[in-house]
Structure formats: structure tokens, C-alpha cells
XYZ file of C-alpha atoms in Angstrom:
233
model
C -26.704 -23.321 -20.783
C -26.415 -19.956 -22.191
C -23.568 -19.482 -25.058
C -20.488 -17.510 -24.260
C -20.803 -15.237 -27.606
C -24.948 -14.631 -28.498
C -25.968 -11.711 -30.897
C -29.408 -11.104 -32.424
C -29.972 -8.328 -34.807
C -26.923 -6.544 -34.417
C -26.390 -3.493 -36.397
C -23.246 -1.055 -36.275
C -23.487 2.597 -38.391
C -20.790 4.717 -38.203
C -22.378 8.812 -38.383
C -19.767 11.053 -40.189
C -19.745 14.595 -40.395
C -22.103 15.886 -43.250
C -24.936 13.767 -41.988
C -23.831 10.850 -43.786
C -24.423 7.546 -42.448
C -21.788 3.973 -43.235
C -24.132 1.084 -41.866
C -21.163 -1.637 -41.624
C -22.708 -4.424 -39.874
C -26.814 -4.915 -41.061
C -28.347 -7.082 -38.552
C -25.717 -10.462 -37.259
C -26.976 -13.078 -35.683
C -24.495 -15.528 -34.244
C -23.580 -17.964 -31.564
C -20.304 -18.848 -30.536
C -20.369 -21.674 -27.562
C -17.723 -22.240 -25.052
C -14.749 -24.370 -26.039
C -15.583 -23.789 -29.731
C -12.418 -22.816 -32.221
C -14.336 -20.679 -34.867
C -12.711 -18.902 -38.333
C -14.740 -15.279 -38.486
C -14.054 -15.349 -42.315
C -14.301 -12.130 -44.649
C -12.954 -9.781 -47.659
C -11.414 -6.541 -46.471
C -14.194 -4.341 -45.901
C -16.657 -7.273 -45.184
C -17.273 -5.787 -41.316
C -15.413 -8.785 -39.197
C -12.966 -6.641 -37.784
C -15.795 -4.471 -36.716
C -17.587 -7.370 -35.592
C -14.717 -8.515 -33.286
C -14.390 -5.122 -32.013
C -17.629 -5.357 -30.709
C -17.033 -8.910 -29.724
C -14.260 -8.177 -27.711
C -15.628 -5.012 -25.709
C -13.333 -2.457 -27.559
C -16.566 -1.235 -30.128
C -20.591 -0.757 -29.040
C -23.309 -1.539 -31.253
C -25.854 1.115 -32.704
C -28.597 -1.864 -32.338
C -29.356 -5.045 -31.591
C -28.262 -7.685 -28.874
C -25.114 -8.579 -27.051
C -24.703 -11.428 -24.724
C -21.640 -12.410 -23.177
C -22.180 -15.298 -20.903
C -26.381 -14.786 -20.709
C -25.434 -11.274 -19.354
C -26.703 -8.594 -22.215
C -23.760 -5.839 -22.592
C -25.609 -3.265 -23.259
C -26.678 -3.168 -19.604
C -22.642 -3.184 -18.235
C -21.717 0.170 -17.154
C -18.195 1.201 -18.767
C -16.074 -0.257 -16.133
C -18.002 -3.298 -15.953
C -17.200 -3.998 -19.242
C -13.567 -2.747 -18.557
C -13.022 -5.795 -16.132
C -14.849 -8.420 -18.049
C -12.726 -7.231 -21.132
C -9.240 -7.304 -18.538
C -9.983 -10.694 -16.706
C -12.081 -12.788 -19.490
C -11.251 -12.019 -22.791
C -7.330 -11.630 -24.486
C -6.409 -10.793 -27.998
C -3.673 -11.417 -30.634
C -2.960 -9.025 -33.613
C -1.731 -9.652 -36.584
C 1.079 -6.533 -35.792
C 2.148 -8.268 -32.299
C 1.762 -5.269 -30.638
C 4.667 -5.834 -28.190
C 7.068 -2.903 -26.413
C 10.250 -2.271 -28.542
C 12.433 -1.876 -25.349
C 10.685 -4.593 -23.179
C 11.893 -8.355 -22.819
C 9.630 -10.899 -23.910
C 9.091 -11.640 -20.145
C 7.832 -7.930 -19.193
C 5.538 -8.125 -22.836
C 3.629 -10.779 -21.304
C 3.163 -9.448 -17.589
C 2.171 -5.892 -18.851
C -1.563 -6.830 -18.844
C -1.817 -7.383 -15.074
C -0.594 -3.653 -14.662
C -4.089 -2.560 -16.025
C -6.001 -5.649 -14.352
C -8.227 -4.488 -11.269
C -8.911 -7.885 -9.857
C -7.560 -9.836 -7.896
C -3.993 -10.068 -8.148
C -1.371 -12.899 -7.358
C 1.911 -11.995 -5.470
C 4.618 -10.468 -8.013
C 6.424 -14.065 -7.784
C 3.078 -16.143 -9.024
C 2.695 -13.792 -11.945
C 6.449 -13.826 -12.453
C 5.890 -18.332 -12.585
C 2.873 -18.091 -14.574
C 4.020 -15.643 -17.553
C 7.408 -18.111 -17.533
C 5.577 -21.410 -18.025
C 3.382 -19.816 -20.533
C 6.556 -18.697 -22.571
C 7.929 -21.879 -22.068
C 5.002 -24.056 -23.296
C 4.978 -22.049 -26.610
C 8.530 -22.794 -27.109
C 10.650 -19.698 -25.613
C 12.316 -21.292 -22.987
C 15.811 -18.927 -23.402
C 14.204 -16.188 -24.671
C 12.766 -14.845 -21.935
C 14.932 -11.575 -21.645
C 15.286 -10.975 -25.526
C 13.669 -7.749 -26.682
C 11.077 -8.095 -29.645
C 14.250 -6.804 -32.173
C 16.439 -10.122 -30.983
C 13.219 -12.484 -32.033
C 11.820 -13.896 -35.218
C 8.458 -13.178 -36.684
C 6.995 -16.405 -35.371
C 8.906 -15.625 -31.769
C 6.900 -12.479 -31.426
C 3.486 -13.426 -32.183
C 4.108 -16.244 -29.543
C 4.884 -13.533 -26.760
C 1.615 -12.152 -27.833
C -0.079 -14.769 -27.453
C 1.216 -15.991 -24.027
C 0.472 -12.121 -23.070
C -2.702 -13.053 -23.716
C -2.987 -15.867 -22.010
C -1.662 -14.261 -18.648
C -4.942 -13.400 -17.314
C -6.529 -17.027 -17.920
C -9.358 -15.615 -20.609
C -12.269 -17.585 -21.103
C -11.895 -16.547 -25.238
C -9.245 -15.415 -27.377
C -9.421 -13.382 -30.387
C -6.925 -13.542 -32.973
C -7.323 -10.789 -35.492
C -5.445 -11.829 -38.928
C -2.700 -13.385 -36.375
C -1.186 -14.686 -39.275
C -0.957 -12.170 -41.806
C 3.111 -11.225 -41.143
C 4.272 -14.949 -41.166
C 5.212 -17.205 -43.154
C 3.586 -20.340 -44.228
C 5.792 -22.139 -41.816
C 5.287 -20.410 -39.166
C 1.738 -19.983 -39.986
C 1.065 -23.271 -39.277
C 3.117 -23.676 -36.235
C 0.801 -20.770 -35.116
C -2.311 -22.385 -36.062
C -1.729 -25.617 -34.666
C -0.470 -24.186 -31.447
C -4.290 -21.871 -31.395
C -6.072 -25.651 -31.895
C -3.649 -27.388 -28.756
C -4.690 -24.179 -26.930
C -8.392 -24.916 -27.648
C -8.434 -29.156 -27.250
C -5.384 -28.873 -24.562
C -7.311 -25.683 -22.008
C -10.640 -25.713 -23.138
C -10.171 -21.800 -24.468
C -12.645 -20.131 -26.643
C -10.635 -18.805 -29.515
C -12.027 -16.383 -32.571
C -9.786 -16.482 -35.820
C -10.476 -13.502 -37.710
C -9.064 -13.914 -41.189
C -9.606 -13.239 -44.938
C -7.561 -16.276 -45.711
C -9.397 -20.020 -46.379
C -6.600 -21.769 -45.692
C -6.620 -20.416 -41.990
C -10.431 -21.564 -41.836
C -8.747 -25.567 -41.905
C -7.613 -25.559 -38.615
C -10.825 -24.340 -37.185
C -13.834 -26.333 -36.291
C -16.484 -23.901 -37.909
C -16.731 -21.030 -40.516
C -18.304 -18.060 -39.883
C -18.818 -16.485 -43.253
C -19.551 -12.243 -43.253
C -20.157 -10.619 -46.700
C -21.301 -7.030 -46.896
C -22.064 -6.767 -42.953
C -24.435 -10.125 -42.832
C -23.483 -13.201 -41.862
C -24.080 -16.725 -44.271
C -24.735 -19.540 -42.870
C -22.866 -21.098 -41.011
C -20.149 -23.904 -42.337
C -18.217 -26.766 -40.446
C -14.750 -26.682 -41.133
C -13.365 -29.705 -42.954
């Protein structure tokens, strides 16, 4: 069985003007398997946000090899890998990312506006996005604007918005980083139900050790390469 995530050799160099060349990530090789909960650990600068780019469809590599799900990337035309990024993968920032003017309910169906698949009547989406906010605790919030919720509140919208499209992964990007410690766990431990509970591939990209606890392995990137890798304790 093929793993969801497989990279061999990849390289990323940004070109600049002047000729001058940033290599960022030097060669990663990596395999992330489905179901897995994985902490993509590095300093600022390290290349893991670059690497999750790429991960997550939004970034192309200058070299090397992409698989997602045995199919190499590199051969998907653009909106190939518009759709795969739409129906299969969802993301959480660490800056929530939600409209100002737009209830917590409307956050979370926005992504089926840009989803060319297959789409469920208005009222199945409408169910779906209110049992997600629901089962991460907003039951009574579903009409509050992002301004009438808490820190904590928001990043939960996000991540049911992310959830609307049923992803096979989920990458959080520093989804931590404007909480507090609180809340940071509540977070956490809500990523590893999501994981045990639904089976969802999740990415934690973080700079932050203590984030790498709730995972169940370490991915370690230092000056574009990856170390090896490390089981969570």
C-alpha cells in the first residue's frame, strides 16, 4: 500500500532577480502514512513552511519526487491538482483566516463555493458544517461573527471549515501560535480525537517542542534537510 505523503529528493530554489539563487529545501525525503498524526518540527527559516506548501498543493518543487496517494504530482495538470487540493486535503493557520463580516456558520461552508465536485443539496451542507461546529464545542455560536468569539472559538471554526469537505489530511501550520496555553491544549487534544476518533491524516507544523507531545512522530527539518526521524513520547 502506497503512503499518502512520499517524497524522494526533493529540492525547492527560489530564482531572484540578479541571478541569485535561495535553495530552501536540499533534497527531503519523507513518508507520511495514512492515519498518522505527525509534528513537521523547525526554527524559523528551517524550510517547513515551504515544505507544507508543497505538501499541500499551494507550492511546486524545482526537483525531486512528489507522491500523493502513489500518484506522482508532477504529472497532475493544474486543475487536477486544484480538485485534489479542494476535495482531499484542508488546512488550519495559525491567523484563522476567517471573514470579518461572516458568521461562524457561513466561515465553514465557504469552501464548497470553490469545490467542483460533487456537491450535496444546500440543506446537507447546511447539517454537515452544523454538526461539525457542534462537535468542536460551538453549539450557540453558530451565527456569531469572528469579532463576538474568543481566540480558541476561532481557530475551531477553522478547523471545522476544514473539515467540511471530508479531507483525507489536514495541515495545521503553527495552529497554535495566537493561543494560549489553555487553549493550546484544548486545540491539540481536539487535532489527536480528530486523528484516533476519524482516521484523518493531520500535519502539525510548528517550531514549538511542546506541540511535538501530542503527536505520534517528529519530523525534524534543519537548514532544508530532514533528520531522522523521532517517535513522539
Amino acid at each position: 500500500m502506497p503512503a499518502l505523503l512520499e517524497l524522494e529528493d526533493l529540492v525547492k530554489t527560489y530564482h531572484l532577480s540578479g541571478g541569485i539563487d535561495v535553495p530552501v529545501l536540499k533534497g527531503v525525503s519523507l513518508r507520511v502514512e495514512k492515519g498518522d498524526l505527525v509534528a513537521l518540527m523547525g526554527a524559523s527559516g528551517s524550510g517547513k513552511s515551504t515544505l507544507m506548501n508543497i505538501l499541500g498543493f499551494l507550492d511546486t518543487p524545482t526537483s525531486g519526487t512528489y507522491r500523493f496517494d502513489g500518484r506522482d504530482v508532477s504529472r497532475l495538470s493544474e486543475d487536477e491538482r486544484a480538485d485534489v487540493r479542494a476535495a482531499r486535503i484542508g488546512f488550519v493557520f495559525q491567523s484563522f483566516n476567517l471573514l470579518a463580516r461572516t458568521s461562524a456558520l457561513q466561515n465553514v461552508l465557504m469552501p464548497l463555493e470553490y469545490h467542483r465536485g460533487v456537491r450535496r443539496r444546500r440543506s446537507e451542507e447546511r447539517d454537515r458544517a452544523v454538526r461539525l461546529l457542534e462537535m468542536l464545542g460551538l453549539e450557540g455560536r453558530l451565527d456569531h461573527t469572528p469579532a463576538q468569539l474568543s481566540g480558541g472559538q476561532q481557530q475551531r471554526v477553522a478547523i471545522a471549515r476544514s473539515l467540511i469537505n471530508q479531507p483525507d489530511i489536514l495541515f495545521a501550520d503553527e495552529p497554535t501560535g495566537n493561543l494560549d496555553s489553555v487553549t493550546t491544549v484544548e486545540i491539540l487534544r481536539m487535532f489527536q480525537r480528530l486523528n484516533t476518533e476519524q482516521g484523518i491524516t493531520i500535519v502539525l507544523v510548528t517550531h514549538d517542542a511542546e506541540v511535538c507531545d501530542y503527536a505520534k512522530r517528529t519530523i525534524h527539518i534543519r537548514d532544508g534537510l530532514v533528520a531522522p526521524d523521532m517517535p513522539s513520547s
